[in-house]
XYZ file of C-alpha atoms in Angstrom:
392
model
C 0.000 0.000 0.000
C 1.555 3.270 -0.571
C 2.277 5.881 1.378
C -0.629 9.032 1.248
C 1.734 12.265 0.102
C 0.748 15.103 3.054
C -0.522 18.633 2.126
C 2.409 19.849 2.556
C 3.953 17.720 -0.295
C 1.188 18.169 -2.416
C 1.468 21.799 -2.070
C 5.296 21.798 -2.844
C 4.790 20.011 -6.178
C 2.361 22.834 -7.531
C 5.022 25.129 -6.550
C 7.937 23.166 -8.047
C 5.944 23.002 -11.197
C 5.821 27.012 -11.328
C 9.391 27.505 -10.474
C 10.086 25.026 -13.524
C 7.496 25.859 -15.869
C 9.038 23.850 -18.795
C 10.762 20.870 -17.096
C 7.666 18.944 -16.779
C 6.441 19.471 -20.229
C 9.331 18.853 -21.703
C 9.904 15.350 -19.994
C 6.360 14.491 -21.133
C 6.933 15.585 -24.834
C 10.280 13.212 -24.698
C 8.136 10.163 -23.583
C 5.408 11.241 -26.284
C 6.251 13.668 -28.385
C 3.418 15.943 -29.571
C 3.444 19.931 -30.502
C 3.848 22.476 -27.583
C 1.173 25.258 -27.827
C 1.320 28.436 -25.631
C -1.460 30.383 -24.671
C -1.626 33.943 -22.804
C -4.016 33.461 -20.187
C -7.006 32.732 -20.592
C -9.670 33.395 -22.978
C -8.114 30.556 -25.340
C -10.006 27.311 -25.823
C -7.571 25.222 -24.024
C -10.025 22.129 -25.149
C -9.345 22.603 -28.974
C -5.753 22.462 -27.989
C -5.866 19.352 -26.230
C -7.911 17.872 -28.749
C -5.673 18.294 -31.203
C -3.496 16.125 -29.464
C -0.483 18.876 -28.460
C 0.025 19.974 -25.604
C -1.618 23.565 -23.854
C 0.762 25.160 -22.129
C -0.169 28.628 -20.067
C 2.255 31.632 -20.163
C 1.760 32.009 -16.409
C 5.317 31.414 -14.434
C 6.854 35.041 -14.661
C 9.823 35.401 -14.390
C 10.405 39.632 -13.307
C 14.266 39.517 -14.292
C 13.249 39.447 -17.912
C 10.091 42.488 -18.230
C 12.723 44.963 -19.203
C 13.696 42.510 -22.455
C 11.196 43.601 -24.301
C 11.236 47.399 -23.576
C 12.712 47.743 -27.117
C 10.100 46.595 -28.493
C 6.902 47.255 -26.427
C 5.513 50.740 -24.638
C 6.729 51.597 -21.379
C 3.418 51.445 -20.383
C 1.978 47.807 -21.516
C 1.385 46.345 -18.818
C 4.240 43.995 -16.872
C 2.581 40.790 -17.351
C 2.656 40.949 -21.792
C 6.240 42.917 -21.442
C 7.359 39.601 -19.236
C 5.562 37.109 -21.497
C 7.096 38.685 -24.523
C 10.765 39.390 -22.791
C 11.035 35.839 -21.615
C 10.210 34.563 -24.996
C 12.913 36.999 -26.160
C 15.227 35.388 -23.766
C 14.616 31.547 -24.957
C 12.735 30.776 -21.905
C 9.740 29.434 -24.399
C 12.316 28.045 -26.887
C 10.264 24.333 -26.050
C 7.074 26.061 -27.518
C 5.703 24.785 -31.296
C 3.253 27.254 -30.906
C 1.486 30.361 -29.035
C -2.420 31.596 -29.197
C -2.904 35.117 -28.437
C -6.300 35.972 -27.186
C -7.359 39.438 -27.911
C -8.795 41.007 -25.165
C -7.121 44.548 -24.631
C -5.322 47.202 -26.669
C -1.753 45.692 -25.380
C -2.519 41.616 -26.629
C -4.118 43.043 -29.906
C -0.523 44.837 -31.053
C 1.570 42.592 -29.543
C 1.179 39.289 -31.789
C 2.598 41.369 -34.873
C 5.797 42.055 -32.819
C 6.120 38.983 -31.600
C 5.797 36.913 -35.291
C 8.530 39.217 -35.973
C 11.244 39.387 -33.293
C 10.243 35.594 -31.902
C 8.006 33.390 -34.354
C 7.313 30.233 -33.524
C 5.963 27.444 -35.829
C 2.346 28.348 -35.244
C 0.976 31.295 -34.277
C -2.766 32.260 -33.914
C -4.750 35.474 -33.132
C -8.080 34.227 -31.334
C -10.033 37.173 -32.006
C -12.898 37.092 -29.104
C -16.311 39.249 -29.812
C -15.865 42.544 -27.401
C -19.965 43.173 -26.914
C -20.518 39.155 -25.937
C -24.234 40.090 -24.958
C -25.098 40.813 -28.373
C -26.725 38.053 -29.985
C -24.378 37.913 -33.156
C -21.390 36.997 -30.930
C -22.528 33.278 -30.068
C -22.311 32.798 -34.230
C -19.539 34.572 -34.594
C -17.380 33.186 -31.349
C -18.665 29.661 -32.589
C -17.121 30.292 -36.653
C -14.195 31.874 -34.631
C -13.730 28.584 -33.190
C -14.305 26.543 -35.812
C -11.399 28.682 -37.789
C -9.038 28.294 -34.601
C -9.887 24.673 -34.827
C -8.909 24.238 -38.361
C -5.698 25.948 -38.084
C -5.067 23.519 -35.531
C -5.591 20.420 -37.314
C -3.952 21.876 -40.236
C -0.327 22.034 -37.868
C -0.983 18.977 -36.070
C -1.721 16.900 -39.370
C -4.603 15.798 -36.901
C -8.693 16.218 -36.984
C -10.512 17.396 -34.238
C -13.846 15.397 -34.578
C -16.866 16.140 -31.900
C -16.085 12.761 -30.064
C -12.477 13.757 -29.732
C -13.080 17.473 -28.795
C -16.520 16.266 -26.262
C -13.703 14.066 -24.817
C -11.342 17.071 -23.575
C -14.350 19.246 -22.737
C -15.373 16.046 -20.162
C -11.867 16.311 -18.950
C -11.771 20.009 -18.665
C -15.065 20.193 -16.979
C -13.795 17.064 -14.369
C -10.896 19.264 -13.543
C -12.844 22.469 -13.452
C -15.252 20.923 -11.064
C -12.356 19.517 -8.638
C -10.414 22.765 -8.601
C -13.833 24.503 -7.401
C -14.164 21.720 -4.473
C -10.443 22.808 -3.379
C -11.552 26.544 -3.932
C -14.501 25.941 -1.073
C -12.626 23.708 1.060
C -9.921 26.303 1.077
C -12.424 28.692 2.198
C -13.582 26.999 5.107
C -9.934 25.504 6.245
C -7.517 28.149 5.315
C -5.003 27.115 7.627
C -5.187 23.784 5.377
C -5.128 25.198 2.568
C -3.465 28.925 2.313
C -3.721 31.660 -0.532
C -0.437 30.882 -1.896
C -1.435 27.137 -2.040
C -4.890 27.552 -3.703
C -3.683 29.637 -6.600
C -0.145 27.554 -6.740
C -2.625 24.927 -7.418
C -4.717 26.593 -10.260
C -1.534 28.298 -11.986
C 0.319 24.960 -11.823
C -2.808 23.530 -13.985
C -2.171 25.144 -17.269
C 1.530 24.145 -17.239
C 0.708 20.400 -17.462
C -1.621 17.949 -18.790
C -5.263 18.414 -17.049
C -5.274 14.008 -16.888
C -1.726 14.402 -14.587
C -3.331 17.530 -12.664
C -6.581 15.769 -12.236
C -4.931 13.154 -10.000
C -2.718 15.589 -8.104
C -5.505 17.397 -7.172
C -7.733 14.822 -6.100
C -5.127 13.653 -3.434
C -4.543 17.076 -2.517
C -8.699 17.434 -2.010
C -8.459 13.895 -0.002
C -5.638 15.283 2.346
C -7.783 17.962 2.930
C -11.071 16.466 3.467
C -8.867 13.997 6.120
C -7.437 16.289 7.898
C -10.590 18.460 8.337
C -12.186 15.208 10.036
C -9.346 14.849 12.041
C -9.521 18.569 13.657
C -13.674 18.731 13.173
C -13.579 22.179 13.349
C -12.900 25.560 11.220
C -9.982 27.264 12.014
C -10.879 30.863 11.573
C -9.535 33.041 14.317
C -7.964 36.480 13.428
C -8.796 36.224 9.489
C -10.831 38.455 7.620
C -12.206 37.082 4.695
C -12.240 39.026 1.193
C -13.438 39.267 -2.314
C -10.549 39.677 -4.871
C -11.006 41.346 -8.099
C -8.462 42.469 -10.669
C -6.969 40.636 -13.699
C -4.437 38.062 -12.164
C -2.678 37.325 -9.298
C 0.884 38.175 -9.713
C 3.352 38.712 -8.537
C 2.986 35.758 -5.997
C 4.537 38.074 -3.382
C 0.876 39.319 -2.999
C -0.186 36.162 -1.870
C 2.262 35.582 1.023
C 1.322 39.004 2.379
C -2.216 38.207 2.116
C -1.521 35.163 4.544
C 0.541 36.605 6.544
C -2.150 39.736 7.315
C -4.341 36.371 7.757
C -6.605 37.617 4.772
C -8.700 34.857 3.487
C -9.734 35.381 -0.444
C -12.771 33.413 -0.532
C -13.690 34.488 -3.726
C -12.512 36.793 -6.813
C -12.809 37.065 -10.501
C -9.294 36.957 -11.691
C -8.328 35.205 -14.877
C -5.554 32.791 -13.138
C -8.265 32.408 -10.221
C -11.817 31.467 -10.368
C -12.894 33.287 -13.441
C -10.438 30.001 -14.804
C -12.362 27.385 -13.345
C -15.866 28.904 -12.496
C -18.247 27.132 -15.173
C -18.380 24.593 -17.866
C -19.175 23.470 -20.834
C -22.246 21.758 -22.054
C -21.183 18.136 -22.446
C -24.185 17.814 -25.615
C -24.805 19.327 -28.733
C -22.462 20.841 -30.594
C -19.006 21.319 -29.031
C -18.072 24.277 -30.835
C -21.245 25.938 -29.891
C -20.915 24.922 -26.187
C -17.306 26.092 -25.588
C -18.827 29.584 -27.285
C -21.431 29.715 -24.710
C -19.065 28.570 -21.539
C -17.290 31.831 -22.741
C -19.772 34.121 -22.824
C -20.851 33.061 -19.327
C -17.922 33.343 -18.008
C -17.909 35.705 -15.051
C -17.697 39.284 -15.831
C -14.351 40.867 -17.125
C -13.632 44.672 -17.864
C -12.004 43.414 -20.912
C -16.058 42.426 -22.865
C -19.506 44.047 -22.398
C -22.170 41.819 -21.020
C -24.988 44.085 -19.582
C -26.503 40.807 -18.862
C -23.469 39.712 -16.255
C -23.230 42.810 -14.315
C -19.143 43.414 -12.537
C -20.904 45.043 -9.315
C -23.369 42.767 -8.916
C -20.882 39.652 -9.276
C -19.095 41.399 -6.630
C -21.561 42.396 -3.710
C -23.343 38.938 -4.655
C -20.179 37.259 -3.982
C -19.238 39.239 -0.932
C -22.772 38.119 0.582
C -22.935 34.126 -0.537
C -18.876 34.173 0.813
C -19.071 36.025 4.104
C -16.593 38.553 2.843
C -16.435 41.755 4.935
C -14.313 43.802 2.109
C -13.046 43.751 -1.641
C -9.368 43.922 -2.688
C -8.941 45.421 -6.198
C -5.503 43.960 -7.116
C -4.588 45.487 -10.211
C -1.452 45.450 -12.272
C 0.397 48.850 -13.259
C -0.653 50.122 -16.621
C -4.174 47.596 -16.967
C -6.204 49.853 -18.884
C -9.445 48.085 -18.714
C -8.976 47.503 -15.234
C -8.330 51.496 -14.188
C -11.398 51.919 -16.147
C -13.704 50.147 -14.533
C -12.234 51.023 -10.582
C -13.382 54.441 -10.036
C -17.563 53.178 -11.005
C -16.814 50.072 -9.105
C -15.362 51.718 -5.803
C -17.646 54.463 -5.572
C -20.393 52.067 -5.905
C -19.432 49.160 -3.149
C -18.786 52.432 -0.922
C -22.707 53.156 -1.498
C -23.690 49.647 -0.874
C -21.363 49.850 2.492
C -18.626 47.651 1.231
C -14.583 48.366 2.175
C -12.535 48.577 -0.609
C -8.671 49.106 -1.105
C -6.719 49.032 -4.532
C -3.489 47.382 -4.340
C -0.948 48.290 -7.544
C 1.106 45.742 -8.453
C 3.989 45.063 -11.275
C 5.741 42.036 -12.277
C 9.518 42.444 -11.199
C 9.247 45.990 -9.766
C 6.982 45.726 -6.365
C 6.719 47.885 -3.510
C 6.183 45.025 -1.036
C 6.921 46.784 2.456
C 4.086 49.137 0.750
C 1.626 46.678 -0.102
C 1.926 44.851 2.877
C 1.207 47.809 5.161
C -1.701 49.103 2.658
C -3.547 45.126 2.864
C -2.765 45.025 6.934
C -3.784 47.892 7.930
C -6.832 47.013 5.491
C -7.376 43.958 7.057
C -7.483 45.645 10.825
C -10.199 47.797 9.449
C -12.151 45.264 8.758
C -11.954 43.569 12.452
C -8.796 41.076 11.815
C -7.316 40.289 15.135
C -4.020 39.401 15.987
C -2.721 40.097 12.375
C 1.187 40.412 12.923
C 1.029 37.193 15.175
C 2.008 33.524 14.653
């Protein structure tokens, strides 16, 4: 019988996998070798990818030493997370890529695929060109033919078709890993000293870096550990923490999440694209599966970066604040995110109305103010009725 790996262990594969984005992939590919495709998170339909029978691979481990590699090339002010993407591809950090998808979702990923066929091309490279107004009713059609293009593009570099029992099987295995990073997501919640910040979103970053099927499992004893351990201690352990909704694009750098455990800040909910608004709904499992992985993204929670009067930012918010408990928002937004500094000043004035604390936290890959942030999100968090925040 083997031995059950702890939480602890668990935990400090996600975060191995991070701090060695391509190791793992690149093992796999040399025991079966199949095309690499990147993606910038995460508007891409990771599905079609997998279907094709390559292998997705998220541009999600940053690496800050390498932003200012692309400042030739890219505005000052694009935001740190495409300047890193870009600078470590300049650097031959993403030489084990076959191919990258860039999703267009903001004035900085729309430019940036032009310079980057021409400074670092790889074999394929794909625009996936997402409908802005998604509450219109021409952009199901047109997301679903955008698809279907992105779909034949891939089959044409993988020498492969993507039939609908082929693509219906990686939307089953997407939606089975969806579904069991969600469970971790509440139990997380209700045991944070189980399972911290840093862990939870470890554990959802660590996903697009290796094959969902490999994840699956890792997760499911991570979920079991959990769930044992709970038993074991029968109660919540919830003294001191404040819990919070989290809004803002991603969470980077990870630095933020350290000081949100150590304030003892609980995120029990947010809408970030490398946090729940990754894994928070599915796709239909019938019909067709074009059509389906349309819908799941035009139902995906609310983003500054598409209009959906029918899927309202605010109310997400304050809805989530009340279902979760929260007592307070963090917007954590990277320097520079237009769509983001858009949005803030409607959104803040408006969960100030409704009687909901908010603070905006700036961040920037490779440049933060951490002894700045950290005083900003603890003094935050005593605000809100934290106690005991600089203790053990």
């Amino acid at each position: 019988m083997t031995d059950r790996k702890t939480i602890k262990e668990i935990c400090a594969q996600f975060k191995e996998i991070i701090a060695e984005p391509g190791l793992k992939i690149q093992r796999l590919q040399a025991e079966k070798p199949a095309p690499v495709i990147g993606f910038l998170p995460t508007d891409v339909p990771e599905e079609l990818i997998h279907a094709s029978g390559a292998y997705p691979f998220g541009l999600v481990a940053y690496d800050g030493l390498w932003v200012n590699r692309a400042d030739a090339h890219l505005q000052t002010w694009a935001c740190s997370l495409a300047r890193c993407s870009f600078g470590m591809s300049l650097a031959g950090k993403f030489d084990y890529l076959n191919g990258l998808i860039i999703p267009h979702i903001c004035d900085t990923t729309r430019m940036i695929s032009d310079i980057w066929k021409q400074n670092r091309p790889y074999d394929f490279m794909e625009n996936f060109i997402l409908p802005r107004q998604v509450d219109r009713p021409s952009a199901r059609s047109y997301l679903t033919g955008e698809l279907g293009r992105l779909k034949a593009r891939l089959e044409q570099f993988t020498g492969r078709s993507i039939n609908g029992e082929k693509l219906n099987r990686s939307i089953n295995l997407y939606n089975k890993h969806r579904a069991l990073l969600r469970k971790l997501y509440q139990l997380h919640g209700h045991h944070p000293d189980l399972i911290t910040n840093l862990d939870l979103f470890n554990a959802i970053k660590s996903s697009m870096l290796i094959p969902k099927g490999l994840h699956n499992t890792m997760v499911s004893e991570l979920i079991s550990a959990v769930e044992q351990q709970a038993r074991e201690k029968q109660a919540e352990d919830n003294h001191g923490r404040v819990r919070v909704v989290v809004t803002g694009k991603v969470w980077e750098p990870p630095d933020i999440m350290e000081i949100l455990d150590q304030s003892k800040v609980v995120c029990v909910a947010d809408d970030l694209c490398t946090g729940y608004r990754y894994i928070a709904n599915d796709a239909a499992e019938d019909g067709d599966p074009l059509e389906t992985l349309a819908v799941r993204q035009i139902n995906r929670p609310p983003s500054p970066c598409f209009v959906n009067r029918e899927q309202d930012r605010l109310e997400y918010l304050t809805r989530k604040v009340n279902e979760c408990g929260a007592k307070g928002v963090i917007f954590l937004h990277l320097k520079f995110c237009e769509t983001e500094n858009y949005d803030y000043p409607l959104l803040r004035d408006a969960l100030s109305a409704a009687n909901i604390p908010s603070v905006r936290v700036e961040t920037e890959i490779g440049n933060m103010s951490q002894g700045q942030i950290s005083t900003r999100i603890q003094a935050f968090a005593e605000m809100l009725g934290g106690g005991d925040i600089y203790g053990s």
